[in-house]
Structures are given as C-alpha cells and as structure tokens.
PDB file of C-alpha atoms in Angstrom:
ATOM      1  CA  MET A   1      12.509   5.137  -4.728  1.00  0.00           C
ATOM      2  CA  GLN A   2      11.167   6.726  -7.912  1.00  0.00           C
ATOM      3  CA  TRP A   3       8.395   9.115  -8.891  1.00  0.00           C
ATOM      4  CA  ILE A   4       6.309   8.331 -11.981  1.00  0.00           C
ATOM      5  CA  PRO A   5       4.868  11.659 -13.260  1.00  0.00           C
ATOM      6  CA  SER A   6       2.263  10.105 -15.565  1.00  0.00           C
ATOM      7  CA  SER A   7       0.439   8.418 -12.676  1.00  0.00           C
ATOM      8  CA  ASP A   8       1.801  10.627  -9.853  1.00  0.00           C
ATOM      9  CA  VAL A   9       2.882   7.705  -7.683  1.00  0.00           C
ATOM     10  CA  PHE A  10       6.007   6.600  -5.876  1.00  0.00           C
ATOM     11  CA  THR A  11       7.447   3.239  -6.793  1.00  0.00           C
ATOM     12  CA  TYR A  12      10.648   1.303  -6.196  1.00  0.00           C
ATOM     13  CA  GLU A  13      13.300  -0.089  -8.467  1.00  0.00           C
ATOM     14  CA  ILE A  14      15.084  -3.030  -6.896  1.00  0.00           C
ATOM     15  CA  THR A  15      18.487  -4.196  -8.052  1.00  0.00           C
ATOM     16  CA  PRO A  16      19.265  -7.769  -6.976  1.00  0.00           C
ATOM     17  CA  SER A  17      21.759  -7.788  -4.118  1.00  0.00           C
ATOM     18  CA  PRO A  18      24.871  -9.941  -4.379  1.00  0.00           C
ATOM     19  CA  ARG A  19      24.510 -13.316  -2.702  1.00  0.00           C
ATOM     20  CA  ILE A  20      27.077 -12.645   0.014  1.00  0.00           C
ATOM     21  CA  PHE A  21      26.072 -13.982   3.400  1.00  0.00           C
ATOM     22  CA  THR A  22      28.033 -11.873   5.865  1.00  0.00           C
ATOM     23  CA  LYS A  23      26.978  -9.307   8.413  1.00  0.00           C
ATOM     24  CA  ARG A  24      28.576  -6.528   6.366  1.00  0.00           C
ATOM     25  CA  ALA A  25      26.728  -7.557   3.197  1.00  0.00           C
ATOM     26  CA  ILE A  26      23.383  -7.744   5.016  1.00  0.00           C
ATOM     27  CA  LEU A  27      23.843  -4.271   6.483  1.00  0.00           C
ATOM     28  CA  SER A  28      24.845  -2.892   3.069  1.00  0.00           C
ATOM     29  CA  ALA A  29      21.736  -4.352   1.418  1.00  0.00           C
ATOM     30  CA  ILE A  30      19.430  -2.891   4.085  1.00  0.00           C
ATOM     31  CA  ALA A  31      21.050   0.538   3.786  1.00  0.00           C
ATOM     32  CA  ARG A  32      20.302   0.555   0.032  1.00  0.00           C
ATOM     33  CA  ILE A  33      16.535   0.523   0.666  1.00  0.00           C
ATOM     34  CA  TYR A  34      15.614   4.221   0.580  1.00  0.00           C
ATOM     35  CA  ASP A  35      12.364   4.605   2.487  1.00  0.00           C
ATOM     36  CA  PRO A  36      12.189   8.040   4.165  1.00  0.00           C
ATOM     37  CA  LEU A  37       8.419   7.949   4.790  1.00  0.00           C
ATOM     38  CA  GLY A  38       8.267   4.387   6.072  1.00  0.00           C
ATOM     39  CA  PHE A  39       6.073   2.964   3.308  1.00  0.00           C
ATOM     40  CA  LEU A  40       8.230  -0.173   3.383  1.00  0.00           C
ATOM     41  CA  SER A  41       8.566  -0.315   7.159  1.00  0.00           C
ATOM     42  CA  PRO A  42       7.398  -3.964   7.538  1.00  0.00           C
ATOM     43  CA  THR A  43       9.933  -5.101   4.936  1.00  0.00           C
ATOM     44  CA  VAL A  44      12.819  -3.102   6.353  1.00  0.00           C
ATOM     45  CA  PHE A  45      11.951  -4.148   9.909  1.00  0.00           C
ATOM     46  CA  TYR A  46      12.080  -7.840   9.007  1.00  0.00           C
ATOM     47  CA  ALA A  47      15.467  -7.347   7.346  1.00  0.00           C
ATOM     48  CA  LYS A  48      16.755  -5.626  10.481  1.00  0.00           C
ATOM     49  CA  THR A  49      15.649  -8.567  12.644  1.00  0.00           C
ATOM     50  CA  ILE A  50      17.851 -10.802  10.504  1.00  0.00           C
ATOM     51  CA  LEU A  51      20.780  -8.433  11.001  1.00  0.00           C
ATOM     52  CA  GLN A  52      20.132  -8.330  14.743  1.00  0.00           C
ATOM     53  CA  ASP A  53      20.147 -12.125  14.910  1.00  0.00           C
ATOM     54  CA  ALA A  54      23.475 -12.072  13.085  1.00  0.00           C
ATOM     55  CA  TRP A  55      24.806  -9.767  15.801  1.00  0.00           C
ATOM     56  CA  LYS A  56      23.546 -12.151  18.464  1.00  0.00           C
ATOM     57  CA  SER A  57      25.385 -15.037  16.809  1.00  0.00           C
ATOM     58  CA  SER A  58      28.664 -13.155  17.462  1.00  0.00           C
ATOM     59  CA  CYS A  59      30.002 -13.674  13.943  1.00  0.00           C
ATOM     60  CA  ASP A  60      32.555 -11.186  12.597  1.00  0.00           C
ATOM     61  CA  TRP A  61      31.766  -8.623   9.913  1.00  0.00           C
ATOM     62  CA  ASP A  62      33.121 -10.682   7.021  1.00  0.00           C
ATOM     63  CA  GLU A  63      32.536 -14.121   8.476  1.00  0.00           C
ATOM     64  CA  PRO A  64      29.718 -16.246   6.992  1.00  0.00           C
ATOM     65  CA  VAL A  65      26.553 -16.141   9.093  1.00  0.00           C
ATOM     66  CA  THR A  66      24.953 -19.250  10.527  1.00  0.00           C
ATOM     67  CA  PRO A  67      22.979 -21.585   8.200  1.00  0.00           C
ATOM     68  CA  GLN A  68      19.663 -20.495   9.781  1.00  0.00           C
ATOM     69  CA  ILE A  69      20.364 -16.806   9.174  1.00  0.00           C
ATOM     70  CA  ARG A  70      21.679 -17.560   5.705  1.00  0.00           C
ATOM     71  CA  LEU A  71      18.408 -19.298   4.808  1.00  0.00           C
ATOM     72  CA  ARG A  72      16.269 -16.435   6.165  1.00  0.00           C
ATOM     73  CA  TRP A  73      18.319 -13.835   4.289  1.00  0.00           C
ATOM     74  CA  LEU A  74      18.178 -15.800   1.058  1.00  0.00           C
ATOM     75  CA  GLU A  75      14.368 -16.027   1.303  1.00  0.00           C
ATOM     76  CA  PHE A  76      14.223 -12.295   2.017  1.00  0.00           C
ATOM     77  CA  LEU A  77      16.285 -11.458  -1.073  1.00  0.00           C
ATOM     78  CA  GLU A  78      14.041 -13.621  -3.244  1.00  0.00           C
ATOM     79  CA  HIS A  79      10.923 -11.747  -2.108  1.00  0.00           C
ATOM     80  CA  LEU A  80      12.567  -8.308  -2.079  1.00  0.00           C
ATOM     81  CA  LEU A  81      11.981  -7.927  -5.808  1.00  0.00           C
ATOM     82  CA  ASP A  82       8.234  -7.858  -5.113  1.00  0.00           C
ATOM     83  CA  ILE A  83       8.683  -4.323  -3.752  1.00  0.00           C
ATOM     84  CA  SER A  84       8.790  -3.097  -7.353  1.00  0.00           C
ATOM     85  CA  THR A  85       5.017  -3.717  -7.528  1.00  0.00           C
ATOM     86  CA  VAL A  86       4.288  -1.238  -4.710  1.00  0.00           C
ATOM     87  CA  ARG A  87       2.563   1.969  -5.828  1.00  0.00           C
ATOM     88  CA  THR A  88       1.988   4.830  -3.387  1.00  0.00           C
ATOM     89  CA  PRO A  89       0.171   8.048  -4.406  1.00  0.00           C
ATOM     90  CA  SER A  90       2.386  11.089  -3.981  1.00  0.00           C
ATOM     91  CA  CYS A  91      -0.628  13.321  -3.276  1.00  0.00           C
ATOM     92  CA  PHE A  92      -2.881  12.307  -0.393  1.00  0.00           C
ATOM     93  CA  ILE A  93      -5.178  15.359  -0.352  1.00  0.00           C
ATOM     94  CA  PRO A  94      -8.081  14.852  -2.805  1.00  0.00           C
ATOM     95  CA  VAL A  95      -9.668  18.306  -2.455  1.00  0.00           C
ATOM     96  CA  GLY A  96      -9.192  21.445  -0.420  1.00  0.00           C
ATOM     97  CA  GLY A  97     -11.542  23.107   2.022  1.00  0.00           C
ATOM     98  CA  VAL A  98     -12.597  19.941   3.868  1.00  0.00           C
ATOM     99  CA  PRO A  99     -11.732  19.067   7.477  1.00  0.00           C
ATOM    100  CA  TYR A 100      -9.193  16.335   8.123  1.00  0.00           C
ATOM    101  CA  MET A 101      -8.474  14.050  11.043  1.00  0.00           C
ATOM    102  CA  ILE A 102      -5.083  12.651  12.042  1.00  0.00           C
ATOM    103  CA  VAL A 103      -5.165   9.086  13.360  1.00  0.00           C
ATOM    104  CA  GLY A 104      -2.064   7.418  14.741  1.00  0.00           C
ATOM    105  CA  PHE A 105      -1.443   3.884  15.963  1.00  0.00           C
ATOM    106  CA  CYS A 106       1.407   2.326  17.899  1.00  0.00           C
ATOM    107  CA  ASP A 107       2.179  -1.206  19.013  1.00  0.00           C
ATOM    108  CA  ALA A 108       5.035  -3.366  20.281  1.00  0.00           C
ATOM    109  CA  SER A 109       6.212  -6.949  20.469  1.00  0.00           C
ATOM    110  CA  GLN A 110       9.281  -8.729  21.793  1.00  0.00           C
ATOM    111  CA  ARG A 111      11.101  -8.061  18.514  1.00  0.00           C
ATOM    112  CA  GLY A 112      10.379  -4.341  18.260  1.00  0.00           C
ATOM    113  CA  TYR A 113       7.814  -1.560  18.109  1.00  0.00           C
ATOM    114  CA  SER A 114       6.212   0.635  15.488  1.00  0.00           C
ATOM    115  CA  ALA A 115       4.044   3.678  14.839  1.00  0.00           C
ATOM    116  CA  VAL A 116       2.028   4.885  11.875  1.00  0.00           C
ATOM    117  CA  ILE A 117       0.040   8.029  11.047  1.00  0.00           C
ATOM    118  CA  TYR A 118      -2.917   8.357   8.680  1.00  0.00           C
ATOM    119  CA  ILE A 119      -4.751  11.391   7.320  1.00  0.00           C
ATOM    120  CA  CYS A 120      -8.501  10.728   7.196  1.00  0.00           C
ATOM    121  CA  THR A 121     -11.377  12.672   5.737  1.00  0.00           C
ATOM    122  CA  SER A 122     -14.914  12.195   4.462  1.00  0.00           C
ATOM    123  CA  ILE A 123     -16.083  13.529   1.097  1.00  0.00           C
ATOM    124  CA  ASN A 124     -19.691  13.070  -0.003  1.00  0.00           C
ATOM    125  CA  ASP A 125     -20.188  10.471   2.722  1.00  0.00           C
ATOM    126  CA  VAL A 126     -17.213   8.480   1.433  1.00  0.00           C
ATOM    127  CA  ASN A 127     -14.381   7.951   3.911  1.00  0.00           C
ATOM    128  CA  HIS A 128     -10.784   8.291   2.750  1.00  0.00           C
ATOM    129  CA  ALA A 129      -7.613   7.293   4.611  1.00  0.00           C
ATOM    130  CA  TYR A 130      -4.081   8.056   3.430  1.00  0.00           C
ATOM    131  CA  LEU A 131      -0.861   6.751   4.878  1.00  0.00           C
ATOM    132  CA  LEU A 132       1.260   9.733   5.864  1.00  0.00           C
ATOM    133  CA  LYS A 133       4.282   8.197   7.575  1.00  0.00           C
ATOM    134  CA  GLY A 134       5.391   5.096   9.441  1.00  0.00           C
ATOM    135  CA  LYS A 135       8.391   4.043  11.465  1.00  0.00           C
ATOM    136  CA  THR A 136       9.702   0.922  13.203  1.00  0.00           C
ATOM    137  CA  LYS A 137      12.448   0.221  15.708  1.00  0.00           C
ATOM    138  CA  LEU A 138      14.047  -2.985  16.877  1.00  0.00           C
ATOM    139  CA  ALA A 139      13.807  -3.943  20.525  1.00  0.00           C
ATOM    140  CA  PRO A 140      17.169  -3.732  22.322  1.00  0.00           C
ATOM    141  CA  ILE A 141      19.200  -6.914  22.522  1.00  0.00           C
ATOM    142  CA  LYS A 142      19.022  -6.528  26.282  1.00  0.00           C
ATOM    143  CA  LEU A 143      15.653  -7.923  27.354  1.00  0.00           C
ATOM    144  CA  MET A 144      12.940  -5.300  27.896  1.00  0.00           C
ATOM    145  CA  THR A 145       9.395  -5.875  29.155  1.00  0.00           C
ATOM    146  CA  ILE A 146       6.446  -5.515  26.788  1.00  0.00           C
ATOM    147  CA  PRO A 147       4.930  -2.564  28.735  1.00  0.00           C
ATOM    148  CA  ARG A 148       8.201  -0.645  28.393  1.00  0.00           C
ATOM    149  CA  LEU A 149       8.299  -1.412  24.697  1.00  0.00           C
ATOM    150  CA  GLU A 150       4.687  -0.242  24.401  1.00  0.00           C
ATOM    151  CA  LEU A 151       5.669   3.011  26.101  1.00  0.00           C
ATOM    152  CA  SER A 152       8.565   3.398  23.660  1.00  0.00           C
ATOM    153  CA  ALA A 153       6.097   2.838  20.822  1.00  0.00           C
ATOM    154  CA  ALA A 154       3.835   5.595  22.178  1.00  0.00           C
ATOM    155  CA  LEU A 155       6.801   7.965  22.308  1.00  0.00           C
ATOM    156  CA  LEU A 156       7.769   6.965  18.768  1.00  0.00           C
ATOM    157  CA  LEU A 157       4.255   7.856  17.606  1.00  0.00           C
ATOM    158  CA  CYS A 158       4.451  11.279  19.256  1.00  0.00           C
ATOM    159  CA  ARG A 159       7.822  11.975  17.643  1.00  0.00           C
ATOM    160  CA  LEU A 160       6.504  10.777  14.304  1.00  0.00           C
ATOM    161  CA  PHE A 161       3.594  13.209  14.580  1.00  0.00           C
ATOM    162  CA  LYS A 162       5.975  16.030  15.455  1.00  0.00           C
ATOM    163  CA  SER A 163       8.133  15.257  12.418  1.00  0.00           C
ATOM    164  CA  CYS A 164       5.061  15.777  10.189  1.00  0.00           C
ATOM    165  CA  HIS A 165       4.307  19.201  11.659  1.00  0.00           C
ATOM    166  CA  LYS A 166       5.009  21.196   8.482  1.00  0.00           C
ATOM    167  CA  VAL A 167       2.611  19.068   6.443  1.00  0.00           C
ATOM    168  CA  ILE A 168      -0.091  18.861   9.096  1.00  0.00           C
ATOM    169  CA  THR A 169      -0.214  22.645   9.689  1.00  0.00           C
ATOM    170  CA  ARG A 170      -1.325  23.099   6.074  1.00  0.00           C
ATOM    171  CA  LEU A 171      -4.479  21.079   6.690  1.00  0.00           C
ATOM    172  CA  GLU A 172      -7.766  22.134   8.197  1.00  0.00           C
ATOM    173  CA  LEU A 173      -7.559  19.749  11.123  1.00  0.00           C
ATOM    174  CA  ARG A 174     -10.693  18.641  12.918  1.00  0.00           C
ATOM    175  CA  GLU A 175      -9.292  16.109  15.398  1.00  0.00           C
ATOM    176  CA  VAL A 176      -6.094  14.268  16.238  1.00  0.00           C
ATOM    177  CA  HIS A 177      -6.237  10.852  17.880  1.00  0.00           C
ATOM    178  CA  PHE A 178      -3.510   8.451  18.952  1.00  0.00           C
ATOM    179  CA  PHE A 179      -4.334   4.842  19.766  1.00  0.00           C
ATOM    180  CA  THR A 180      -2.586   2.228  21.878  1.00  0.00           C
ATOM    181  CA  ASP A 181      -3.863  -1.118  23.112  1.00  0.00           C
ATOM    182  CA  SER A 182      -1.726  -0.948  26.262  1.00  0.00           C
ATOM    183  CA  THR A 183      -3.744  -0.031  29.355  1.00  0.00           C
ATOM    184  CA  VAL A 184      -0.475  -0.151  31.315  1.00  0.00           C
ATOM    185  CA  VAL A 185       0.901   2.733  29.249  1.00  0.00           C
ATOM    186  CA  LEU A 186      -2.279   4.755  29.748  1.00  0.00           C
ATOM    187  CA  GLY A 187      -2.033   4.099  33.481  1.00  0.00           C
ATOM    188  CA  TRP A 188       1.549   5.355  33.509  1.00  0.00           C
ATOM    189  CA  LEU A 189       0.495   8.517  31.667  1.00  0.00           C
ATOM    190  CA  ARG A 190      -1.986   9.251  34.487  1.00  0.00           C
ATOM    191  CA  THR A 191       0.635   8.707  37.194  1.00  0.00           C
ATOM    192  CA  PRO A 192       2.740  11.617  38.521  1.00  0.00           C
ATOM    193  CA  THR A 193       6.244  11.304  37.114  1.00  0.00           C
ATOM    194  CA  GLU A 194       7.871  11.794  40.515  1.00  0.00           C
ATOM    195  CA  ARG A 195       6.667   8.298  41.377  1.00  0.00           C
ATOM    196  CA  MET A 196       8.396   6.793  38.324  1.00  0.00           C
ATOM    197  CA  ASN A 197      11.924   5.656  37.731  1.00  0.00           C
ATOM    198  CA  ALA A 198      14.091   7.575  35.264  1.00  0.00           C
ATOM    199  CA  PHE A 199      13.272   5.350  32.266  1.00  0.00           C
ATOM    200  CA  LEU A 200       9.504   5.801  32.591  1.00  0.00           C
ATOM    201  CA  ALA A 201       9.521   9.425  33.719  1.00  0.00           C
ATOM    202  CA  HIS A 202      11.744  10.595  30.859  1.00  0.00           C
ATOM    203  CA  ARG A 203       9.471   9.076  28.203  1.00  0.00           C
ATOM    204  CA  ILE A 204       6.206  10.078  29.861  1.00  0.00           C
ATOM    205  CA  VAL A 205       7.282  13.720  30.074  1.00  0.00           C
ATOM    206  CA  GLN A 206       8.116  13.757  26.366  1.00  0.00           C
ATOM    207  CA  ILE A 207       4.766  12.199  25.445  1.00  0.00           C
ATOM    208  CA  LEU A 208       2.788  14.656  27.563  1.00  0.00           C
ATOM    209  CA  GLU A 209       4.683  17.587  26.072  1.00  0.00           C
ATOM    210  CA  ILE A 210       3.156  16.720  22.701  1.00  0.00           C
ATOM    211  CA  THR A 211      -0.242  15.437  23.853  1.00  0.00           C
ATOM    212  CA  ASN A 212      -2.641  16.269  26.634  1.00  0.00           C
ATOM    213  CA  ARG A 213      -4.030  14.110  29.430  1.00  0.00           C
ATOM    214  CA  SER A 214      -7.435  13.454  27.843  1.00  0.00           C
ATOM    215  CA  MET A 215      -7.258   9.661  27.804  1.00  0.00           C
ATOM    216  CA  GLU A 216     -10.456   7.682  27.514  1.00  0.00           C
ATOM    217  CA  PRO A 217     -11.182   4.052  26.570  1.00  0.00           C
ATOM    218  CA  ARG A 218     -12.628   3.753  23.119  1.00  0.00           C
ATOM    219  CA  LYS A 219     -16.068   2.159  23.391  1.00  0.00           C
ATOM    220  CA  ASN A 220     -16.855  -1.282  21.961  1.00  0.00           C
ATOM    221  CA  THR A 221     -13.275  -1.992  20.863  1.00  0.00           C
ATOM    222  CA  GLY A 222     -11.856  -4.055  23.709  1.00  0.00           C
ATOM    223  CA  GLN A 223      -8.806  -2.475  25.273  1.00  0.00           C
ATOM    224  CA  SER A 224      -8.002   0.027  22.538  1.00  0.00           C
ATOM    225  CA  CYS A 225      -7.720   3.463  24.094  1.00  0.00           C
ATOM    226  CA  ARG A 226      -7.571   7.017  22.852  1.00  0.00           C
ATOM    227  CA  LEU A 227      -4.953   9.618  23.584  1.00  0.00           C
ATOM    228  CA  GLN A 228      -6.310  12.857  22.197  1.00  0.00           C
ATOM    229  CA  LEU A 229      -4.244  15.976  21.544  1.00  0.00           C
TER     230      LEU A 229
END
C-alpha cells in the first residue's frame, strides 16, 4: 500500500508471487497484501476461500494442493496485478461544517460474512459517499446456519463502527444507520436474551451495547431493515 502525494490517493504496488502451489505459499502470499482499512476486502476474501479449501483437502503445509485449487490460485495470481490500478482518496471529507451520516451494511453467505461503513453527506444538493472501512470473515469450516452467520455479520458491523470511533467523533454527525436484510436477526434482537442459547445471547448483548433497540423496516426496499443508533 502506497500514498501518492501529488494526487493524495492510496494505491498498491504488487510484486508477482512465486508460482509455488502449497498451503504455506498461499498463506504467505495472502499475508503480503497489506489492507488495514479493507479497501481490498473482496480480493482478500476470495484468496482466503482458496486457502480454506486447501485446509479442507487435508494436504500438508509443503505438499502440492489439488489440481482444482491449483487452477483457482493460478487464476487469482494472474488477476492480482490488477490491484495496482486501484486508487482510493486518502481524504474523504470535502469540506468542514456540514453534517454527516454514517451508513453501514452487513451480509452473509455460506462462505463467509462481511461489513462495510460509509460516510455520507450532501453539499449543494449533491450527495457524496465515501468508503470508510470494510471487513470480511470466512465462515467456520464447521457448518453454520445462514441466520447465525447473518448475526455474526451484524456483530462484525458493530465492531467495525466501534473501531472507527476516533475518526467518527471528529465529524458533525447527523444520523447513524446500520442495515441488514435478515429479518431473523432483527427478530432475535427484539427477543429477551434469557430465552436464547449462549451463542445467540452473547452476540446479541454485544450488538445492543453499541446500538439501541430502534429497529424499523425500511419502506419500499423489500426486507432491508434499519438498526439505528
């Protein structure tokens, strides 16, 4: 990750990884991608799914991976160089003295879950949205239901918001909204924790410590719902 002063943007310099198709080499290549703010989360997440599949194949650290994994990793390395074209502004605040809104989204699938936070504002009737931070996590190898993964995604979003506290407190915040498309998760958040098992109760308590219980369906957008701080 590099900063270009002339244009005030972050960019990435990618050095081709050695064509070694072992679990150790794959892990080493993933660890070399420095992405503290999650701008490359989709790319890193896909690479981690390849590593997870290598774990599932039960190959040793320095043993060649299966042909299917080898092919996926080779295709990934070929496209990894495209990251050098990514440009992300280092400053996301255009002017001072205007109100801002934090908008966060979370979602999950069988392979993993993710969360992302944007800073939004309107200047002269022109809306602006800036990516603040993103994060992804792989689903456990042990099978987990989609609602539980959605709940984990909601908790990830809350933790992501908390990690941005120092930046957010410098803004003149107008509103903060978190969105999830899981009505099951919103139902759990309305349920007393004493009725839940340990897995659900532990995560729900953490979410409600950061947010409040003002949860309303967002109109005219299907099942998308709002969890307002």
